Short mmCIF file of N, CA, C and O in Angstrom, two decimals:
data_model
loop_
_atom_site.label_atom_id
_atom_site.label_comp_id
_atom_site.label_asym_id
_atom_site.label_seq_id
_atom_site.Cartn_x
_atom_site.Cartn_y
_atom_site.Cartn_z
N UNK A 1 43.70 24.90 13.53
CA UNK A 1 42.47 25.23 14.23
C UNK A 1 41.40 25.64 13.23
O UNK A 1 40.26 25.28 13.39
N UNK A 2 41.68 26.34 12.21
CA UNK A 2 40.74 26.68 11.16
C UNK A 2 39.91 27.90 11.48
O UNK A 2 39.97 28.48 12.56
N UNK A 3 39.14 28.32 10.52
CA UNK A 3 38.27 29.49 10.66
C UNK A 3 36.95 29.09 11.30
O UNK A 3 36.44 27.99 11.06
N UNK A 4 36.36 29.98 12.03
CA UNK A 4 35.05 29.66 12.62
C UNK A 4 33.97 29.60 11.54
O UNK A 4 33.94 30.42 10.63
N UNK A 5 33.13 28.59 11.62
CA UNK A 5 32.03 28.41 10.67
C UNK A 5 30.81 29.11 11.22
O UNK A 5 30.42 28.89 12.37
N UNK A 6 30.21 29.97 10.41
CA UNK A 6 29.03 30.68 10.90
C UNK A 6 27.87 29.71 11.17
O UNK A 6 27.69 28.73 10.45
N UNK A 7 27.14 29.96 12.21
CA UNK A 7 25.95 29.17 12.54
C UNK A 7 24.82 29.55 11.59
O UNK A 7 24.69 30.72 11.21
N UNK A 8 24.02 28.58 11.22
CA UNK A 8 22.84 28.85 10.40
C UNK A 8 21.65 28.88 11.34
O UNK A 8 21.45 27.96 12.13
N UNK A 9 20.85 29.92 11.23
CA UNK A 9 19.67 30.04 12.08
C UNK A 9 18.57 29.08 11.64
O UNK A 9 18.66 28.41 10.62
N UNK A 10 17.54 29.02 12.44
CA UNK A 10 16.39 28.18 12.15
C UNK A 10 15.75 28.61 10.84
O UNK A 10 15.48 29.78 10.62
N UNK A 11 15.52 27.67 9.95
CA UNK A 11 14.91 27.95 8.66
C UNK A 11 13.61 27.16 8.57
O UNK A 11 13.59 25.96 8.27
N UNK A 12 12.50 27.81 8.84
CA UNK A 12 11.19 27.16 8.86
C UNK A 12 10.86 26.54 7.51
O UNK A 12 10.30 25.43 7.45
N UNK A 13 11.20 27.22 6.43
CA UNK A 13 10.90 26.69 5.10
C UNK A 13 11.65 25.39 4.85
O UNK A 13 11.10 24.45 4.26
N UNK A 14 12.90 25.31 5.27
CA UNK A 14 13.67 24.08 5.10
C UNK A 14 13.08 22.94 5.92
O UNK A 14 12.97 21.81 5.45
N UNK A 15 12.66 23.23 7.15
CA UNK A 15 12.03 22.19 7.98
C UNK A 15 10.71 21.74 7.35
O UNK A 15 10.41 20.55 7.32
N UNK A 16 9.93 22.68 6.86
CA UNK A 16 8.66 22.35 6.22
C UNK A 16 8.91 21.51 4.97
O UNK A 16 8.21 20.52 4.71
N UNK A 17 9.88 21.90 4.19
CA UNK A 17 10.23 21.16 2.96
C UNK A 17 10.58 19.72 3.29
O UNK A 17 10.11 18.78 2.62
N UNK A 18 11.40 19.52 4.31
CA UNK A 18 11.79 18.17 4.71
C UNK A 18 10.59 17.34 5.17
O UNK A 18 10.49 16.15 4.88
N UNK A 19 9.67 17.95 5.88
CA UNK A 19 8.48 17.24 6.35
C UNK A 19 7.59 16.82 5.17
O UNK A 19 7.06 15.71 5.15
N UNK A 20 7.45 17.70 4.20
CA UNK A 20 6.63 17.36 3.02
C UNK A 20 7.31 16.27 2.20
O UNK A 20 6.66 15.32 1.74
N UNK A 21 8.62 16.35 2.04
CA UNK A 21 9.35 15.30 1.32
C UNK A 21 9.18 13.95 2.01
O UNK A 21 8.95 12.93 1.34
N UNK A 22 9.28 13.93 3.34
CA UNK A 22 9.12 12.67 4.08
C UNK A 22 7.69 12.14 3.96
O UNK A 22 7.47 10.93 3.83
N UNK A 23 6.71 13.02 3.98
CA UNK A 23 5.32 12.59 3.80
C UNK A 23 5.12 11.99 2.41
O UNK A 23 4.43 10.97 2.25
N UNK A 24 5.71 12.61 1.40
CA UNK A 24 5.62 12.08 0.04
C UNK A 24 6.32 10.72 -0.07
O UNK A 24 5.82 9.81 -0.74
N UNK A 25 7.46 10.58 0.59
CA UNK A 25 8.17 9.30 0.58
C UNK A 25 7.32 8.22 1.25
O UNK A 25 7.25 7.09 0.75
N UNK A 26 6.68 8.57 2.35
CA UNK A 26 5.83 7.61 3.05
C UNK A 26 4.69 7.17 2.15
O UNK A 26 4.37 5.98 2.04
N UNK A 27 4.06 8.12 1.47
CA UNK A 27 2.98 7.79 0.55
C UNK A 27 3.46 6.82 -0.53
O UNK A 27 2.81 5.81 -0.81
N UNK A 28 4.61 7.10 -1.12
CA UNK A 28 5.17 6.24 -2.16
C UNK A 28 5.44 4.84 -1.61
O UNK A 28 5.15 3.83 -2.27
N UNK A 29 6.01 4.76 -0.41
CA UNK A 29 6.33 3.47 0.21
C UNK A 29 5.05 2.68 0.49
O UNK A 29 4.97 1.49 0.21
N UNK A 30 4.05 3.34 1.05
CA UNK A 30 2.78 2.67 1.36
C UNK A 30 2.15 2.12 0.09
O UNK A 30 1.75 0.95 0.04
N UNK A 31 2.06 2.95 -0.94
CA UNK A 31 1.45 2.51 -2.19
C UNK A 31 2.22 1.36 -2.82
O UNK A 31 1.64 0.35 -3.24
N UNK A 32 3.53 1.48 -2.90
CA UNK A 32 4.34 0.45 -3.54
C UNK A 32 4.29 -0.86 -2.76
O UNK A 32 4.19 -1.94 -3.35
N UNK A 33 4.34 -0.79 -1.43
CA UNK A 33 4.29 -2.01 -0.63
C UNK A 33 2.94 -2.70 -0.77
O UNK A 33 2.87 -3.93 -0.91
N UNK A 34 1.85 -1.93 -0.79
CA UNK A 34 0.52 -2.51 -0.97
C UNK A 34 0.41 -3.19 -2.35
O UNK A 34 -0.04 -4.33 -2.46
N UNK A 35 0.85 -2.49 -3.39
CA UNK A 35 0.78 -3.04 -4.75
C UNK A 35 1.64 -4.30 -4.88
O UNK A 35 1.20 -5.31 -5.44
N UNK A 36 2.85 -4.27 -4.34
CA UNK A 36 3.73 -5.44 -4.40
C UNK A 36 3.10 -6.64 -3.68
O UNK A 36 3.14 -7.77 -4.19
N UNK A 37 2.53 -6.40 -2.51
CA UNK A 37 1.90 -7.47 -1.73
C UNK A 37 0.67 -8.01 -2.45
O UNK A 37 0.45 -9.23 -2.52
N UNK A 38 -0.14 -7.12 -3.01
CA UNK A 38 -1.33 -7.51 -3.76
C UNK A 38 -0.93 -8.40 -4.94
O UNK A 38 -1.50 -9.48 -5.14
N UNK A 39 0.04 -7.94 -5.72
CA UNK A 39 0.46 -8.69 -6.90
C UNK A 39 1.02 -10.06 -6.51
O UNK A 39 0.76 -11.07 -7.17
N UNK A 40 1.78 -10.11 -5.44
CA UNK A 40 2.34 -11.38 -4.98
C UNK A 40 1.23 -12.32 -4.51
O UNK A 40 1.23 -13.50 -4.85
N UNK A 41 0.27 -11.81 -3.76
CA UNK A 41 -0.80 -12.64 -3.23
C UNK A 41 -1.62 -13.27 -4.36
O UNK A 41 -1.89 -14.47 -4.35
N UNK A 42 -2.01 -12.46 -5.34
CA UNK A 42 -2.88 -12.94 -6.41
C UNK A 42 -2.11 -13.47 -7.62
O UNK A 42 -2.70 -14.01 -8.56
N UNK A 43 -0.80 -13.29 -7.65
CA UNK A 43 0.01 -13.79 -8.77
C UNK A 43 -0.15 -13.00 -10.05
O UNK A 43 -0.03 -13.55 -11.14
N UNK A 44 -0.41 -11.70 -9.91
CA UNK A 44 -0.63 -10.85 -11.08
C UNK A 44 0.50 -9.84 -11.24
O UNK A 44 1.29 -9.64 -10.31
N UNK A 45 0.56 -9.24 -12.42
CA UNK A 45 1.56 -8.21 -12.70
C UNK A 45 0.87 -7.03 -13.38
O UNK A 45 -0.25 -7.16 -13.88
N UNK A 46 1.54 -5.93 -13.40
CA UNK A 46 1.03 -4.75 -14.10
C UNK A 46 2.16 -4.25 -15.00
O UNK A 46 3.21 -3.89 -14.48
N UNK A 47 2.00 -4.25 -16.31
CA UNK A 47 0.75 -4.46 -17.05
C UNK A 47 0.28 -5.92 -16.94
O UNK A 47 1.09 -6.83 -16.78
N UNK A 48 -1.04 -6.11 -17.03
CA UNK A 48 -1.62 -7.43 -16.82
C UNK A 48 -1.16 -8.47 -17.84
O UNK A 48 -1.09 -8.20 -19.03
N UNK A 49 -0.83 -9.65 -17.32
CA UNK A 49 -0.46 -10.79 -18.15
C UNK A 49 -1.19 -12.04 -17.69
O UNK A 49 -0.78 -13.15 -18.02
N UNK A 50 -2.25 -11.88 -16.92
CA UNK A 50 -2.93 -13.01 -16.31
C UNK A 50 -2.37 -13.23 -14.91
O UNK A 50 -1.67 -12.38 -14.37
N UNK A 51 -2.65 -14.38 -14.34
CA UNK A 51 -2.12 -14.74 -13.02
C UNK A 51 -1.22 -15.95 -13.17
O UNK A 51 -1.43 -16.79 -14.05
N UNK A 52 -0.22 -16.05 -12.32
CA UNK A 52 0.62 -17.25 -12.35
C UNK A 52 -0.15 -18.44 -11.77
O UNK A 52 0.28 -19.58 -11.88
N UNK A 53 -1.32 -18.16 -11.14
CA UNK A 53 -2.18 -19.21 -10.58
C UNK A 53 -3.40 -19.45 -11.47
O UNK A 53 -4.00 -18.49 -11.95
N UNK A 54 -3.76 -20.70 -11.65
CA UNK A 54 -5.05 -21.00 -12.25
C UNK A 54 -6.10 -20.77 -11.16
O UNK A 54 -5.77 -20.62 -9.97
N UNK A 55 -7.35 -20.76 -11.56
CA UNK A 55 -8.42 -20.62 -10.58
C UNK A 55 -8.34 -21.75 -9.55
O UNK A 55 -8.48 -21.52 -8.34
N UNK A 56 -8.07 -22.95 -10.01
CA UNK A 56 -7.98 -24.10 -9.11
C UNK A 56 -6.81 -23.96 -8.13
O UNK A 56 -6.94 -24.27 -6.95
N UNK A 57 -5.68 -23.48 -8.63
CA UNK A 57 -4.52 -23.28 -7.74
C UNK A 57 -4.80 -22.20 -6.71
O UNK A 57 -4.44 -22.35 -5.54
N UNK A 58 -5.45 -21.11 -7.14
CA UNK A 58 -5.77 -20.05 -6.19
C UNK A 58 -6.73 -20.58 -5.13
O UNK A 58 -6.59 -20.24 -3.94
N UNK A 59 -7.68 -21.42 -5.53
CA UNK A 59 -8.59 -22.02 -4.56
C UNK A 59 -7.81 -22.88 -3.57
O UNK A 59 -8.07 -22.84 -2.37
N UNK A 60 -6.84 -23.64 -4.06
CA UNK A 60 -6.01 -24.48 -3.18
C UNK A 60 -5.23 -23.62 -2.19
O UNK A 60 -5.10 -23.98 -1.02
N UNK A 61 -4.69 -22.48 -2.67
CA UNK A 61 -3.96 -21.58 -1.79
C UNK A 61 -4.90 -21.06 -0.69
O UNK A 61 -4.57 -21.10 0.50
N UNK A 62 -6.08 -20.60 -1.09
CA UNK A 62 -7.05 -20.08 -0.12
C UNK A 62 -7.47 -21.17 0.85
O UNK A 62 -7.61 -20.93 2.05
N UNK A 63 -7.66 -22.40 0.34
CA UNK A 63 -8.06 -23.51 1.22
C UNK A 63 -6.96 -23.86 2.22
O UNK A 63 -7.26 -24.38 3.30
N UNK A 64 -5.70 -23.62 1.86
CA UNK A 64 -4.58 -23.93 2.75
C UNK A 64 -4.46 -22.92 3.90
O UNK A 64 -3.76 -23.17 4.88
N UNK A 65 -5.12 -21.79 3.77
CA UNK A 65 -5.15 -20.77 4.82
C UNK A 65 -6.40 -21.01 5.65
O UNK A 65 -7.47 -21.22 5.07
N UNK A 66 -6.32 -21.01 6.98
CA UNK A 66 -7.57 -21.12 7.74
C UNK A 66 -8.57 -20.08 7.23
O UNK A 66 -8.21 -18.92 7.03
N UNK A 67 -9.79 -20.52 6.95
CA UNK A 67 -10.77 -19.65 6.30
C UNK A 67 -11.02 -18.36 7.07
O UNK A 67 -11.18 -17.31 6.47
N UNK A 68 -11.03 -18.41 8.38
CA UNK A 68 -11.24 -17.18 9.14
C UNK A 68 -10.10 -16.19 8.91
O UNK A 68 -10.32 -14.98 8.82
N UNK A 69 -8.89 -16.70 8.74
CA UNK A 69 -7.73 -15.85 8.46
C UNK A 69 -7.82 -15.30 7.04
O UNK A 69 -7.60 -14.11 6.79
N UNK A 70 -8.16 -16.17 6.08
CA UNK A 70 -8.27 -15.74 4.69
C UNK A 70 -9.35 -14.67 4.54
O UNK A 70 -9.15 -13.67 3.84
N UNK A 71 -10.49 -14.86 5.18
CA UNK A 71 -11.57 -13.87 5.13
C UNK A 71 -11.10 -12.55 5.72
O UNK A 71 -11.32 -11.48 5.16
N UNK A 72 -10.40 -12.63 6.84
CA UNK A 72 -9.87 -11.42 7.49
C UNK A 72 -8.87 -10.71 6.58
O UNK A 72 -8.88 -9.49 6.45
N UNK A 73 -8.02 -11.49 5.91
CA UNK A 73 -7.04 -10.90 4.99
C UNK A 73 -7.74 -10.16 3.85
O UNK A 73 -7.34 -9.04 3.49
N UNK A 74 -8.76 -10.78 3.26
CA UNK A 74 -9.48 -10.15 2.16
C UNK A 74 -10.20 -8.89 2.63
O UNK A 74 -10.18 -7.86 1.94
N UNK A 75 -10.80 -8.93 3.81
CA UNK A 75 -11.48 -7.76 4.35
C UNK A 75 -10.48 -6.65 4.70
O UNK A 75 -10.75 -5.48 4.44
N UNK A 76 -9.35 -7.02 5.28
CA UNK A 76 -8.32 -6.03 5.61
C UNK A 76 -7.77 -5.37 4.35
O UNK A 76 -7.51 -4.17 4.34
N UNK A 77 -7.58 -6.16 3.30
CA UNK A 77 -7.07 -5.60 2.05
C UNK A 77 -8.04 -4.57 1.50
O UNK A 77 -7.63 -3.49 1.05
N UNK A 78 -9.31 -4.90 1.52
CA UNK A 78 -10.33 -3.97 1.01
C UNK A 78 -10.35 -2.70 1.87
O UNK A 78 -10.39 -1.58 1.34
N UNK A 79 -10.30 -2.86 3.18
CA UNK A 79 -10.31 -1.71 4.08
C UNK A 79 -9.06 -0.86 3.88
O UNK A 79 -9.13 0.38 3.92
N UNK A 80 -7.92 -1.50 3.65
CA UNK A 80 -6.69 -0.74 3.44
C UNK A 80 -6.75 0.04 2.14
O UNK A 80 -6.35 1.20 2.09
N UNK A 81 -7.28 -0.59 1.09
CA UNK A 81 -7.45 0.11 -0.19
C UNK A 81 -8.38 1.30 -0.01
O UNK A 81 -8.13 2.38 -0.56
N UNK A 82 -9.45 1.13 0.77
CA UNK A 82 -10.36 2.25 1.05
C UNK A 82 -9.63 3.38 1.78
O UNK A 82 -9.81 4.55 1.47
N UNK A 83 -8.78 3.01 2.75
CA UNK A 83 -7.99 4.01 3.47
C UNK A 83 -7.06 4.77 2.52
O UNK A 83 -6.99 6.00 2.55
N UNK A 84 -6.35 4.02 1.67
CA UNK A 84 -5.42 4.66 0.73
C UNK A 84 -6.18 5.60 -0.20
O UNK A 84 -5.74 6.73 -0.45
N UNK A 85 -7.33 5.15 -0.70
CA UNK A 85 -8.13 6.00 -1.59
C UNK A 85 -8.64 7.25 -0.87
O UNK A 85 -8.81 8.29 -1.50
N UNK A 86 -8.88 7.15 0.42
CA UNK A 86 -9.33 8.30 1.20
C UNK A 86 -8.16 9.24 1.54
O UNK A 86 -8.28 10.45 1.41
N UNK A 87 -7.05 8.64 1.95
CA UNK A 87 -5.90 9.44 2.38
C UNK A 87 -5.14 10.04 1.19
O UNK A 87 -4.62 11.16 1.29
N UNK A 88 -5.07 9.30 0.10
CA UNK A 88 -4.30 9.72 -1.07
C UNK A 88 -5.17 9.58 -2.32
O UNK A 88 -4.91 8.72 -3.18
N UNK A 89 -6.21 10.39 -2.45
CA UNK A 89 -7.15 10.24 -3.57
C UNK A 89 -6.45 10.23 -4.93
O UNK A 89 -5.55 11.02 -5.18
N UNK A 90 -6.90 9.30 -5.77
CA UNK A 90 -6.40 9.25 -7.14
C UNK A 90 -5.05 8.60 -7.33
O UNK A 90 -4.53 8.58 -8.44
N UNK A 91 -4.45 8.06 -6.27
CA UNK A 91 -3.11 7.50 -6.41
C UNK A 91 -3.11 5.98 -6.60
O UNK A 91 -2.14 5.44 -7.10
N UNK A 92 -4.19 5.31 -6.21
CA UNK A 92 -4.25 3.86 -6.31
C UNK A 92 -5.18 3.48 -7.45
O UNK A 92 -6.36 3.84 -7.44
N UNK A 93 -4.65 2.78 -8.43
CA UNK A 93 -5.46 2.33 -9.55
C UNK A 93 -6.64 1.50 -9.03
O UNK A 93 -6.47 0.67 -8.14
N UNK A 94 -7.81 1.70 -9.60
CA UNK A 94 -9.04 1.06 -9.13
C UNK A 94 -8.94 -0.46 -9.11
O UNK A 94 -9.57 -1.12 -8.28
N UNK A 95 -8.13 -1.04 -9.99
CA UNK A 95 -8.05 -2.51 -10.03
C UNK A 95 -7.46 -3.10 -8.76
O UNK A 95 -7.63 -4.28 -8.49
N UNK A 96 -6.78 -2.27 -7.96
CA UNK A 96 -6.21 -2.75 -6.70
C UNK A 96 -7.20 -2.63 -5.54
O UNK A 96 -6.86 -2.97 -4.41
N UNK A 97 -8.40 -2.15 -5.81
CA UNK A 97 -9.39 -1.95 -4.74
C UNK A 97 -10.28 -3.16 -4.53
O UNK A 97 -11.13 -3.15 -3.66
N UNK A 98 -10.10 -4.19 -5.33
CA UNK A 98 -10.87 -5.42 -5.18
C UNK A 98 -9.95 -6.59 -5.49
O UNK A 98 -8.85 -6.40 -6.00
N UNK A 99 -10.40 -7.79 -5.20
CA UNK A 99 -9.57 -8.97 -5.42
C UNK A 99 -9.31 -9.19 -6.91
O UNK A 99 -10.11 -8.79 -7.75
N UNK A 100 -8.19 -9.82 -7.23
CA UNK A 100 -7.85 -10.09 -8.63
C UNK A 100 -8.73 -11.20 -9.20
O UNK A 100 -9.03 -11.20 -10.39
N UNK A 101 -9.15 -12.11 -8.37
CA UNK A 101 -10.08 -13.16 -8.76
C UNK A 101 -11.44 -12.82 -8.15
O UNK A 101 -11.52 -12.32 -7.02
N UNK A 102 -12.50 -13.11 -8.88
CA UNK A 102 -13.83 -13.05 -8.28
C UNK A 102 -13.90 -14.11 -7.20
O UNK A 102 -13.22 -15.15 -7.30
N UNK A 103 -14.68 -13.88 -6.18
CA UNK A 103 -14.90 -14.93 -5.19
C UNK A 103 -16.26 -14.71 -4.53
O UNK A 103 -16.82 -13.62 -4.58
N UNK A 104 -16.77 -15.77 -3.96
CA UNK A 104 -18.00 -15.69 -3.19
C UNK A 104 -17.73 -16.27 -1.82
O UNK A 104 -16.81 -17.08 -1.64
N UNK A 105 -18.50 -15.84 -0.88
CA UNK A 105 -18.40 -16.32 0.49
C UNK A 105 -19.65 -17.15 0.77
O UNK A 105 -20.76 -16.64 0.76
N UNK A 106 -19.46 -18.47 0.96
CA UNK A 106 -20.58 -19.38 1.20
C UNK A 106 -20.75 -19.60 2.69
O UNK A 106 -19.76 -19.85 3.41
N UNK A 107 -21.98 -19.51 3.14
CA UNK A 107 -22.32 -19.73 4.55
C UNK A 107 -21.53 -18.83 5.49
O UNK A 107 -21.34 -19.16 6.65
N UNK A 108 -21.03 -17.73 4.96
CA UNK A 108 -20.30 -16.77 5.79
C UNK A 108 -18.92 -17.20 6.24
O UNK A 108 -18.24 -16.48 6.95
N UNK A 109 -18.49 -18.40 5.81
CA UNK A 109 -17.19 -18.85 6.31
C UNK A 109 -16.37 -19.67 5.32
O UNK A 109 -15.36 -20.26 5.69
N UNK A 110 -16.78 -19.74 4.07
CA UNK A 110 -16.03 -20.50 3.07
C UNK A 110 -15.87 -19.66 1.81
O UNK A 110 -16.85 -19.26 1.20
N UNK A 111 -14.62 -19.43 1.41
CA UNK A 111 -14.32 -18.66 0.20
C UNK A 111 -14.27 -19.60 -0.99
O UNK A 111 -13.57 -20.62 -0.96
N UNK A 112 -15.02 -19.24 -2.03
CA UNK A 112 -14.99 -20.00 -3.28
C UNK A 112 -14.47 -19.06 -4.36
O UNK A 112 -15.08 -18.04 -4.66
N UNK A 113 -13.32 -19.41 -4.91
CA UNK A 113 -12.66 -18.58 -5.92
C UNK A 113 -13.34 -18.77 -7.27
O UNK A 113 -13.64 -19.89 -7.69
N UNK A 114 -13.55 -17.65 -7.96
CA UNK A 114 -14.11 -17.66 -9.31
C UNK A 114 -13.03 -17.28 -10.31
O UNK A 114 -11.83 -17.37 -10.04
N UNK A 115 -13.45 -16.79 -11.44
CA UNK A 115 -12.54 -16.45 -12.54
C UNK A 115 -11.69 -15.22 -12.22
O UNK A 115 -12.07 -14.37 -11.40
N UNK A 116 -10.56 -15.16 -12.88
CA UNK A 116 -9.71 -13.96 -12.81
C UNK A 116 -10.49 -12.79 -13.40
O UNK A 116 -11.14 -12.93 -14.44
N UNK A 117 -10.45 -11.66 -12.75
CA UNK A 117 -11.17 -10.48 -13.26
C UNK A 117 -10.53 -10.04 -14.58
O UNK A 117 -9.32 -10.14 -14.78
N UNK A 118 -11.39 -9.52 -15.45
CA UNK A 118 -10.93 -9.12 -16.79
C UNK A 118 -9.77 -8.14 -16.75
O UNK A 118 -8.88 -8.21 -17.59
N UNK A 119 -9.77 -7.24 -15.80
CA UNK A 119 -8.73 -6.21 -15.73
C UNK A 119 -7.33 -6.81 -15.54
O UNK A 119 -6.33 -6.17 -15.86
N UNK A 120 -7.25 -8.06 -15.05
CA UNK A 120 -5.97 -8.71 -14.83
C UNK A 120 -5.60 -9.72 -15.91
O UNK A 120 -4.51 -10.28 -15.90
N UNK A 121 -6.52 -9.95 -16.84
CA UNK A 121 -6.23 -10.90 -17.92
C UNK A 121 -5.26 -10.30 -18.93
O UNK A 121 -5.23 -9.09 -19.13
N UNK A 122 -4.49 -11.17 -19.54
CA UNK A 122 -3.56 -10.72 -20.59
C UNK A 122 -4.37 -10.17 -21.75
O UNK A 122 -5.41 -10.71 -22.09
N UNK A 123 -3.91 -9.08 -22.34
CA UNK A 123 -4.64 -8.54 -23.49
C UNK A 123 -4.62 -9.52 -24.66
O UNK A 123 -3.67 -10.29 -24.83
N UNK A 124 -5.70 -9.48 -25.41
CA UNK A 124 -5.78 -10.33 -26.60
C UNK A 124 -4.75 -9.86 -27.61
O UNK A 124 -4.58 -8.66 -27.81
N UNK A 125 -4.06 -10.79 -28.28
CA UNK A 125 -3.11 -10.37 -29.32
C UNK A 125 -3.87 -9.72 -30.48
O UNK A 125 -4.99 -10.11 -30.79
N UNK A 126 -3.25 -8.73 -31.06
CA UNK A 126 -3.87 -8.04 -32.19
C UNK A 126 -3.89 -8.98 -33.39
O UNK A 126 -2.94 -9.71 -33.64
N UNK A 127 -4.99 -8.94 -34.12
CA UNK A 127 -5.13 -9.79 -35.31
C UNK A 127 -4.16 -9.31 -36.38
O UNK A 127 -4.02 -8.11 -36.61
N UNK A 128 -3.53 -10.25 -37.03
CA UNK A 128 -2.60 -9.93 -38.12
C UNK A 128 -3.41 -9.76 -39.41
O UNK A 128 -4.30 -10.55 -39.69
N UNK A 129 -3.07 -8.80 -40.17
CA UNK A 129 -3.74 -8.56 -41.45
C UNK A 129 -3.15 -9.50 -42.49
O UNK A 129 -1.94 -9.71 -42.55
N UNK A 130 -4.03 -10.08 -43.33
CA UNK A 130 -3.56 -10.96 -44.40
C UNK A 130 -3.08 -10.19 -45.62
O UNK A 130 -2.44 -10.73 -46.50
N UNK A 131 -3.41 -8.92 -45.68
CA UNK A 131 -3.01 -8.13 -46.86
C UNK A 131 -1.53 -7.83 -46.79
O UNK A 131 -0.95 -7.72 -45.74
N UNK A 132 -0.95 -7.73 -47.94
CA UNK A 132 0.47 -7.40 -48.01
C UNK A 132 0.61 -6.04 -48.67
O UNK A 132 -0.21 -5.65 -49.51
N UNK A 133 1.63 -5.37 -48.25
CA UNK A 133 1.89 -4.05 -48.85
C UNK A 133 2.28 -4.23 -50.31
O UNK A 133 3.06 -5.09 -50.68
N UNK A 134 1.72 -3.38 -51.16
CA UNK A 134 2.04 -3.41 -52.59
C UNK A 134 3.43 -2.86 -52.80
O UNK A 134 3.85 -1.93 -52.12
N UNK A 135 4.17 -3.42 -53.77
CA UNK A 135 5.54 -2.90 -54.03
C UNK A 135 5.53 -1.53 -54.63
O UNK A 135 4.67 -1.03 -55.18
#
């Protein structure tokens, strides 16, 4: 039968701690899911190495999506980044607040993809020095 186990009373601090931990987990999940989706959509990585898509390929991808849907997706992404920046200030790197490629909207209904933004380009390799160390 065993010994009786004492009951533990209500511990407000423990409940509060659990709620804060869950809120922090939610924040981490939201940020990571947004970043993963952003990187997948634009074909970029962090640290930046360029995009797996050329400008022409990205244009083809955008053209394959009904333009009204693509425009809505771009607007929703921007609005979501604004929400994250408002709800969790300082947690989302600024480069995720705009598209990885420049683009323009022609006649209000056609997306034209431009160059990859500098922040997503691969860093230039450091120049090698021609001098040799003296013995």
